[in-house]
PDB file of C-alpha atoms in Angstrom:
ATOM      1  CA  MET A  18     201.982-163.893  -5.841  1.00 90.00           C
ATOM      2  CA  THR A  19     201.183-165.792  -2.680  1.00 92.00           C
ATOM      3  CA  THR A  20     202.840-165.196   0.689  1.00 90.00           C
ATOM      4  CA  GLU A  21     204.579-168.573   0.392  1.00 92.00           C
ATOM      5  CA  GLU A  22     205.958-167.686  -3.048  1.00 93.00           C
ATOM      6  CA  LYS A  23     207.235-164.373  -1.663  1.00 92.00           C
ATOM      7  CA  ARG A  24     208.900-166.224   1.212  1.00 90.00           C
ATOM      8  CA  LYS A  25     210.612-168.609  -1.237  1.00 93.00           C
ATOM      9  CA  LEU A  26     211.674-165.667  -3.375  1.00 92.00           C
ATOM     10  CA  GLY A  27     213.218-163.966  -0.348  1.00 90.00           C
ATOM     11  CA  SER A  28     215.043-167.181   0.511  1.00 91.00           C
ATOM     12  CA  GLY A  29     216.308-167.438  -3.060  1.00 92.00           C
ATOM     13  CA  LEU A  30     217.515-163.846  -3.016  1.00 91.00           C
ATOM     14  CA  SER A  31     219.583-164.583   0.071  1.00 89.00           C
ATOM     15  CA  ARG A  32     221.383-167.431  -1.746  1.00 91.00           C
ATOM     16  CA  LEU A  33     222.391-165.359  -4.781  1.00 90.00           C
ATOM     17  CA  SER A  34     225.984-164.471  -5.515  1.00 90.00           C
ATOM     18  CA  PRO A  35     226.850-160.798  -4.896  1.00 88.00           C
ATOM     19  CA  GLU A  36     226.795-160.101  -8.649  1.00 91.00           C
ATOM     20  CA  ASP A  37     223.395-161.713  -9.139  1.00 92.00           C
ATOM     21  CA  LEU A  38     222.032-159.982  -6.048  1.00 90.00           C
ATOM     22  CA  ASN A  39     223.030-156.637  -7.557  1.00 89.00           C
ATOM     23  CA  LYS A  40     221.206-157.576 -10.774  1.00 92.00           C
ATOM     24  CA  ALA A  41     218.112-158.526  -8.761  1.00 92.00           C
ATOM     25  CA  LEU A  42     218.217-155.175  -6.956  1.00 90.00           C
ATOM     26  CA  GLU A  43     218.441-153.430 -10.331  1.00 90.00           C
ATOM     27  CA  ILE A  44     215.252-155.229 -11.415  1.00 92.00           C
ATOM     28  CA  ILE A  45     213.502-153.786  -8.353  1.00 90.00           C
ATOM     29  CA  ALA A  46     214.926-150.305  -8.971  1.00 89.00           C
ATOM     30  CA  GLN A  47     213.616-150.287 -12.580  1.00 90.00           C
ATOM     31  CA  LYS A  48     210.001-150.161 -11.381  1.00 85.00           C
ATOM     32  CA  ASN A  49     210.678-148.313  -8.136  1.00 84.00           C
ATOM     33  CA  PRO A  50     212.937-145.283  -8.741  1.00 80.00           C
ATOM     34  CA  SER A  51     213.033-144.376  -5.044  1.00 82.00           C
ATOM     35  CA  PHE A  52     214.541-147.801  -4.208  1.00 81.00           C
ATOM     36  CA  GLN A  53     218.196-147.466  -3.200  1.00 78.00           C
ATOM     37  CA  ALA A  54     219.707-150.518  -4.917  1.00 75.00           C
ATOM     38  CA  THR A  55     223.286-149.405  -4.209  1.00 75.00           C
ATOM     39  CA  ALA A  56     222.825-148.703  -0.495  1.00 72.00           C
ATOM     40  CA  GLU A  57     225.041-150.511   2.025  1.00 76.00           C
ATOM     41  CA  GLU A  58     222.006-152.231   3.530  1.00 78.00           C
ATOM     42  CA  VAL A  59     218.766-152.799   1.646  1.00 78.00           C
ATOM     43  CA  ASP A  60     215.339-153.334   3.189  1.00 80.00           C
ATOM     44  CA  LEU A  61     213.049-155.020   0.679  1.00 82.00           C
ATOM     45  CA  ASP A  62     209.318-155.070   1.371  1.00 86.00           C
ATOM     46  CA  MET A  63     207.983-157.820  -0.879  1.00 89.00           C
ATOM     47  CA  ASP A  64     204.405-156.691  -0.315  1.00 90.00           C
ATOM     48  CA  ALA A  65     205.224-153.225  -1.645  1.00 88.00           C
ATOM     49  CA  GLN A  66     206.528-154.575  -4.979  1.00 90.00           C
ATOM     50  CA  SER A  67     204.366-154.846  -8.076  1.00 92.00           C
ATOM     51  CA  GLU A  68     203.307-158.282  -9.287  1.00 95.00           C
ATOM     52  CA  SER A  69     205.335-157.842 -12.479  1.00 94.00           C
ATOM     53  CA  THR A  70     208.470-156.993 -10.481  1.00 93.00           C
ATOM     54  CA  LEU A  71     207.984-160.009  -8.224  1.00 94.00           C
ATOM     55  CA  TRP A  72     207.538-162.354 -11.182  1.00 96.00           C
ATOM     56  CA  ARG A  73     210.567-160.919 -12.984  1.00 95.00           C
ATOM     57  CA  LEU A  74     212.555-161.432  -9.781  1.00 95.00           C
ATOM     58  CA  LYS A  75     211.243-164.977  -9.410  1.00 95.00           C
ATOM     59  CA  PHE A  76     212.359-165.971 -12.907  1.00 96.00           C
ATOM     60  CA  PHE A  77     215.704-164.203 -12.532  1.00 96.00           C
ATOM     61  CA  VAL A  78     216.424-165.835  -9.148  1.00 95.00           C
ATOM     62  CA  LYS A  79     215.413-169.274 -10.423  1.00 95.00           C
ATOM     63  CA  GLY A  80     217.719-168.963 -13.426  1.00 95.00           C
ATOM     64  CA  ALA A  81     220.619-167.556 -11.428  1.00 94.00           C
ATOM     65  CA  LEU A  82     220.399-170.314  -8.810  1.00 94.00           C
ATOM     66  CA  GLU A  83     220.286-172.982 -11.538  1.00 93.00           C
ATOM     67  CA  VAL A  84     223.468-171.546 -13.066  1.00 92.00           C
ATOM     68  CA  GLN A  85     225.111-171.440  -9.625  1.00 88.00           C
ATOM     69  CA  ALA A  86     224.140-175.078  -8.998  1.00 87.00           C
ATOM     70  CA  LYS A  87     225.535-176.203 -12.360  1.00 84.00           C
ATOM     71  CA  SER A  88     228.686-174.187 -11.785  1.00 80.00           C
ATOM     72  CA  SER A  89     229.296-175.617  -8.322  1.00 74.00           C
ATOM     73  CA  ALA A  90     228.510-179.141  -9.574  1.00 67.00           C
ATOM     74  CA  SER A  91     231.048-178.837 -12.390  1.00 64.00           C
ATOM     75  CA  LYS A  92     233.611-177.425  -9.958  1.00 60.00           C
ATOM     76  CA  GLY A  93     232.968-180.434  -7.741  1.00 57.00           C
ATOM     77  CA  GLN A  94     233.585-182.749 -10.690  1.00 55.00           C
ATOM     78  CA  ASP A  95     236.766-180.863 -11.567  1.00 56.00           C
ATOM     79  CA  ASN A  96     237.916-181.123  -7.951  1.00 59.00           C
ATOM     80  CA  SER A  97     237.238-184.847  -7.741  1.00 65.00           C
ATOM     81  CA  LYS A  98     239.061-185.399 -11.036  1.00 65.00           C
ATOM     82  CA  ARG A  99     242.016-183.405  -9.756  1.00 64.00           C
ATOM     83  CA  LYS A 100     242.005-185.308  -6.458  1.00 65.00           C
ATOM     84  CA  ARG A 101     242.025-188.592  -8.383  1.00 68.00           C
ATOM     85  CA  GLU A 102     244.966-187.385 -10.504  1.00 66.00           C
ATOM     86  CA  ILE A 103     246.903-186.421  -7.372  1.00 67.00           C
ATOM     87  CA  CYS A 104     246.168-189.768  -5.702  1.00 67.00           C
ATOM     88  CA  ASP A 105     247.264-191.623  -8.838  1.00 67.00           C
ATOM     89  CA  ALA A 106     250.486-189.611  -8.988  1.00 68.00           C
ATOM     90  CA  LEU A 107     251.187-190.299  -5.310  1.00 71.00           C
ATOM     91  CA  ALA A 108     250.543-194.016  -5.782  1.00 71.00           C
ATOM     92  CA  LYS A 109     252.848-194.097  -8.803  1.00 69.00           C
ATOM     93  CA  THR A 110     255.586-192.319  -6.818  1.00 69.00           C
ATOM     94  CA  ALA A 111     255.120-194.749  -3.933  1.00 67.00           C
ATOM     95  CA  ARG A 112     255.461-197.731  -6.303  1.00 68.00           C
ATOM     96  CA  LYS A 113     258.679-196.289  -7.757  1.00 68.00           C
ATOM     97  CA  ARG A 114     260.103-195.791  -4.291  1.00 64.00           C
ATOM     98  CA  SER A 115     259.244-199.310  -3.203  1.00 64.00           C
ATOM     99  CA  LYS A 116     260.885-200.737  -6.369  1.00 67.00           C
ATOM    100  CA  LYS A 117     264.086-198.714  -5.676  1.00 63.00           C
ATOM    101  CA  LEU A 118     264.161-199.897  -2.059  1.00 63.00           C
ATOM    102  CA  SER A 119     263.687-203.558  -3.031  1.00 63.00           C
ATOM    103  CA  SER A 120     266.466-203.386  -5.702  1.00 57.00           C
TER     104      SER A 120
END
């Protein structure tokens, strides 16, 4: 894996959710028993990892970030739908009030 790919992998790791980050650390620990995946702070030397570990991490991170993106996109759609519903309800209430005031 090239230095640039390792840099991108490190960047991807930093964007993972806490749950996915723990899974990524478990992938590293599988091939490196001395790696402390559950430590408070983890220092990961990408150059010290095997090629197979780096590629497994790359595919895991890519998949996890895609799921996160889809999840946040669907939440955004849900939020905009909910905002529209609230605006419609407020407009309806405003119309009712204006009808009562004009009567």
